[in-house]
Amino acid sequence: MREFDILVIGSGVAGSSAVYKLAQAGLKVAIVDERPFGGTCALRGCDPKKILIGGVELVDWVRRMNEKGIEGKIEINWRKLMAFKREWTDGFPERMERSLKKAGVETIHGRARFVNEDRVEVNGETISAGKFLIATGAKPRKLNIPGEEHLITSDEFLELDELPERMIFIGGGYISFEFAHLAARAGSEVTILHRSKRPLKNFEPYIVDIILRATEEEGINVITEAPVKEVEKKGSTFIVRTSKGTLGADLVVHGAGRVPNINALALEKAGVKYGRRGIKVNEYMQTTNPKIYAAGDCAEGGLPLTPMASVEGSIAASNMINGNHVKINYKSIPTVVFTIPPMASVGLTEEKALEQGLKIGVKKGETSRWYSSLRINQKYGAYKIILDEDTGKILGAHLLGHNAEEVINIFALAVKMGLSASEVKHTYYTYPSHTYDVLYMF
């Protein structure tokens, strides 16, 4: 039986953020994964998605500038764009394993399952550790509808060599919206079906309303309050039945959310409690078993996003090394929906601030007539800033527009450091730039 100081289960962002820190502290560490090393973000999520979006953004920019001095037709060759994506993903697991071994981390391939509070079984072998970090991520949730087996997941979408003529995305979250914007600009006819009234429910409604306008103008049909009742396959066509009628498509994509990937771990044998939202952890990322920590999408913590997984993994590692002394703080972690244009957010929405009984001020507006939008013929842009009315501190920021994923970092720093609107406004920024627009938002 092999023994380690710490065994990390899962090689995604949370697990890898922790394991290097643990190895650097001189601990005997191993990491195990049932899939190729790298996790969702590097192989099946953020990174490959952003490579594809980079190509589509370029095409979108050229099309916007048509008749503004740019002439000629530009099209997306999806197969070649996908091949470019694979230049990153295909070699990543091997590169990561080499890096882990160089850092002194033992790598193990297989599915880990707890046999008691301090041992797991992998490929029939029992492995013992003083402590464990569970970082197994998330997986598409079961929809429990007839014909669910006909759907593909986001994993499979990111491996498509050809895009079909007609696509339906089930679910109105960030996965559906990002992929819908990709597919529509690559030439597919796209529909998003969302079961409730408001899609992108975790984001500021004012900004969501504007991205919905941009989405529909791109030709993407967004149908709300339309829960899917059944998916039937007839020949090469899929028939999707909803409460608002029946639609046909050549491909149907599951974009209706993900759930913690923890069912196969036998957590009961380890004394680890969990619920619908994941493994229960305290502010130190420690589970109900003091020897076991959990981080990332499998833990009941913040939103299932890469920056949060990275922070949680790092904090868990620090506490496993030196005892519980670092607490998680979710208020300053930014998130982005990579639509075109992208939508970015950090801190509190207006609704959440009011729920907390805070006395707030709100600055908001559309930016389509601002210079930074006009120079690239960007029709949709907006901002909404939430301020503490007494102190002027920035409590939240919500942006839509070109480079929103970069500009939001200014506000993430402001929220983390407790900066006021005046302090942010009276900082010097390059001009002309999208960051300089921050000055006009106050």
Short mmCIF file of C-alpha atoms in Angstrom, two decimals, residues 127-301:
data_model
loop_
_atom_site.label_atom_id
_atom_site.label_comp_id
_atom_site.label_asym_id
_atom_site.label_seq_id
_atom_site.Cartn_x
_atom_site.Cartn_y
_atom_site.Cartn_z
CA ILE A 127 -3.71 4.27 -1.09
CA SER A 128 -3.32 5.89 2.31
CA ALA A 129 -2.81 9.59 3.08
CA GLY A 130 -2.64 11.82 6.12
CA LYS A 131 -4.91 14.32 4.42
CA PHE A 132 -6.95 14.55 1.21
CA LEU A 133 -8.08 17.34 -1.08
CA ILE A 134 -11.16 16.58 -3.17
CA ALA A 135 -11.19 18.65 -6.35
CA THR A 136 -13.25 16.55 -8.76
CA GLY A 137 -15.10 19.44 -10.42
CA ALA A 138 -18.57 19.25 -11.93
CA LYS A 139 -20.46 17.42 -14.66
CA PRO A 140 -23.63 18.14 -16.69
CA ARG A 141 -26.69 17.64 -14.52
CA LYS A 142 -29.34 15.08 -15.39
CA LEU A 143 -32.37 16.66 -17.07
CA ASN A 144 -34.65 13.66 -16.49
CA ILE A 145 -36.58 14.11 -19.72
CA PRO A 146 -37.47 11.51 -22.36
CA GLY A 147 -34.83 11.45 -25.08
CA GLU A 148 -32.10 12.96 -22.93
CA GLU A 149 -29.65 10.47 -24.45
CA HIS A 150 -29.88 12.36 -27.76
CA LEU A 151 -28.26 15.49 -26.32
CA ILE A 152 -24.57 16.31 -26.51
CA THR A 153 -22.75 18.11 -23.69
CA SER A 154 -20.41 21.09 -23.73
CA ASP A 155 -17.50 18.61 -23.80
CA GLU A 156 -18.72 17.19 -27.10
CA PHE A 157 -19.57 20.60 -28.56
CA LEU A 158 -15.93 21.59 -28.12
CA GLU A 159 -14.90 18.60 -30.27
CA LEU A 160 -17.26 19.19 -33.21
CA ASP A 161 -15.42 19.18 -36.52
CA GLU A 162 -18.49 20.51 -38.32
CA LEU A 163 -21.30 22.75 -37.11
CA PRO A 164 -24.83 21.74 -38.11
CA GLU A 165 -27.23 24.07 -39.86
CA ARG A 166 -29.69 24.22 -36.94
CA MET A 167 -28.80 24.00 -33.25
CA ILE A 168 -30.83 24.14 -30.05
CA PHE A 169 -29.25 24.86 -26.68
CA ILE A 170 -31.21 23.74 -23.63
CA GLY A 171 -30.69 26.08 -20.68
CA GLY A 172 -30.20 29.82 -20.36
CA GLY A 173 -26.91 29.95 -18.49
CA TYR A 174 -23.45 31.09 -19.53
CA ILE A 175 -22.60 27.84 -21.35
CA SER A 176 -25.56 28.13 -23.71
CA PHE A 177 -25.06 31.83 -24.35
CA GLU A 178 -21.33 31.56 -25.04
CA PHE A 179 -21.69 28.61 -27.40
CA ALA A 180 -24.74 30.13 -29.07
CA HIS A 181 -22.77 33.29 -29.89
CA LEU A 182 -19.99 31.09 -31.29
CA ALA A 183 -22.26 28.92 -33.41
CA ALA A 184 -24.39 31.76 -34.75
CA ARG A 185 -21.39 33.71 -36.03
CA ALA A 186 -20.02 30.54 -37.57
CA GLY A 187 -23.19 30.22 -39.63
CA SER A 188 -25.60 28.04 -37.63
CA GLU A 189 -29.23 28.88 -36.97
CA VAL A 190 -29.43 28.91 -33.16
CA THR A 191 -32.19 28.73 -30.54
CA ILE A 192 -31.82 28.90 -26.75
CA LEU A 193 -34.59 27.34 -24.65
CA HIS A 194 -34.79 28.47 -21.02
CA ARG A 195 -37.23 27.02 -18.51
CA SER A 196 -37.87 30.18 -16.44
CA LYS A 197 -38.45 33.86 -17.14
CA ARG A 198 -34.93 35.27 -16.76
CA PRO A 199 -31.80 33.73 -18.29
CA LEU A 200 -28.32 34.36 -16.84
CA LYS A 201 -29.98 34.67 -13.45
CA ASN A 202 -26.79 35.20 -11.43
CA PHE A 203 -25.93 38.38 -13.30
CA GLU A 204 -27.17 41.96 -13.02
CA PRO A 205 -30.58 42.14 -14.78
CA TYR A 206 -29.88 45.57 -16.29
CA ILE A 207 -26.81 44.19 -18.11
CA VAL A 208 -28.54 40.92 -19.01
CA ASP A 209 -31.37 42.81 -20.72
CA ILE A 210 -28.86 44.49 -23.01
CA ILE A 211 -26.93 41.33 -23.88
CA LEU A 212 -30.30 39.76 -24.71
CA ARG A 213 -30.89 42.52 -27.25
CA ALA A 214 -27.45 41.90 -28.74
CA THR A 215 -28.09 38.14 -28.79
CA GLU A 216 -31.40 38.43 -30.57
CA GLU A 217 -30.04 40.94 -33.09
CA GLU A 218 -27.40 38.36 -34.01
CA GLY A 219 -30.29 36.11 -35.02
CA ILE A 220 -30.23 33.87 -31.96
CA ASN A 221 -33.77 32.99 -30.91
CA VAL A 222 -34.09 33.09 -27.10
CA ILE A 223 -37.30 31.47 -25.84
CA THR A 224 -37.97 31.81 -22.11
CA GLU A 225 -40.50 30.01 -19.90
CA ALA A 226 -40.16 27.03 -22.22
CA PRO A 227 -39.13 23.93 -20.24
CA VAL A 228 -38.24 21.01 -22.50
CA LYS A 229 -40.62 18.07 -22.17
CA GLU A 230 -39.08 15.62 -24.63
CA VAL A 231 -36.41 15.19 -27.29
CA GLU A 232 -37.13 12.72 -30.08
CA LYS A 233 -34.86 11.63 -32.91
CA LYS A 234 -36.39 11.12 -36.35
CA GLY A 235 -33.74 10.14 -38.86
CA SER A 236 -31.09 12.86 -38.70
CA THR A 237 -33.48 15.40 -37.16
CA PHE A 238 -34.15 16.03 -33.49
CA ILE A 239 -37.65 17.08 -32.41
CA VAL A 240 -37.71 19.15 -29.21
CA ARG A 241 -41.06 19.52 -27.50
CA THR A 242 -41.57 22.38 -25.05
CA SER A 243 -44.44 24.08 -23.25
CA LYS A 244 -44.35 26.71 -26.00
CA GLY A 245 -44.38 24.43 -29.00
CA THR A 246 -42.19 22.03 -30.96
CA LEU A 247 -38.92 22.80 -32.73
CA GLY A 248 -36.64 20.85 -35.06
CA ALA A 249 -32.84 20.84 -35.09
CA ASP A 250 -29.84 18.98 -36.42
CA LEU A 251 -28.15 19.01 -33.00
CA VAL A 252 -29.31 19.62 -29.42
CA VAL A 253 -26.81 20.75 -26.78
CA HIS A 254 -27.17 20.39 -23.02
CA GLY A 255 -26.34 23.79 -21.51
CA ALA A 256 -28.70 23.56 -18.53
CA GLY A 257 -26.21 23.61 -15.71
CA ARG A 258 -23.72 21.34 -14.01
CA VAL A 259 -23.65 19.51 -10.69
CA PRO A 260 -20.78 18.49 -8.38
CA ASN A 261 -18.96 15.40 -9.65
CA ILE A 262 -18.94 13.48 -6.37
CA ASN A 263 -21.26 10.49 -6.73
CA ALA A 264 -18.49 7.93 -7.30
CA LEU A 265 -16.34 8.98 -4.31
CA ALA A 266 -18.23 7.02 -1.59
CA LEU A 267 -18.04 10.07 0.66
CA GLU A 268 -20.17 8.39 3.34
CA LYS A 269 -17.31 5.98 4.07
CA ALA A 270 -15.02 8.95 4.66
CA GLY A 271 -17.43 10.78 6.99
CA VAL A 272 -17.80 13.65 4.53
CA LYS A 273 -21.19 15.34 4.36
CA TYR A 274 -22.55 16.76 1.12
CA GLY A 275 -25.73 18.19 -0.36
CA ARG A 276 -27.25 19.12 -3.69
CA ARG A 277 -24.76 21.99 -4.15
CA GLY A 278 -21.71 19.90 -3.29
CA ILE A 279 -19.44 18.89 -0.45
CA LYS A 280 -20.08 20.88 2.71
CA VAL A 281 -17.02 22.92 3.71
CA ASN A 282 -16.24 25.56 6.32
CA GLU A 283 -14.53 28.88 5.68
CA TYR A 284 -11.17 27.07 5.58
CA MET A 285 -12.37 24.67 2.82
CA GLN A 286 -12.38 21.82 5.38
CA THR A 287 -15.07 19.15 5.26
CA THR A 288 -16.84 17.41 8.13
CA ASN A 289 -13.86 15.05 8.24
CA PRO A 290 -10.95 17.21 9.55
CA LYS A 291 -8.47 15.24 7.40
CA ILE A 292 -10.31 16.04 4.18
CA TYR A 293 -10.65 19.35 2.35
CA ALA A 294 -12.61 20.16 -0.82
CA ALA A 295 -12.26 22.95 -3.38
CA GLY A 296 -13.59 24.04 -6.73
CA ASP A 297 -16.85 23.07 -8.41
CA CYS A 298 -17.37 19.99 -6.23
CA ALA A 299 -17.48 22.08 -3.03
CA GLU A 300 -20.44 23.99 -1.67
CA GLY A 301 -18.85 27.40 -1.82
#
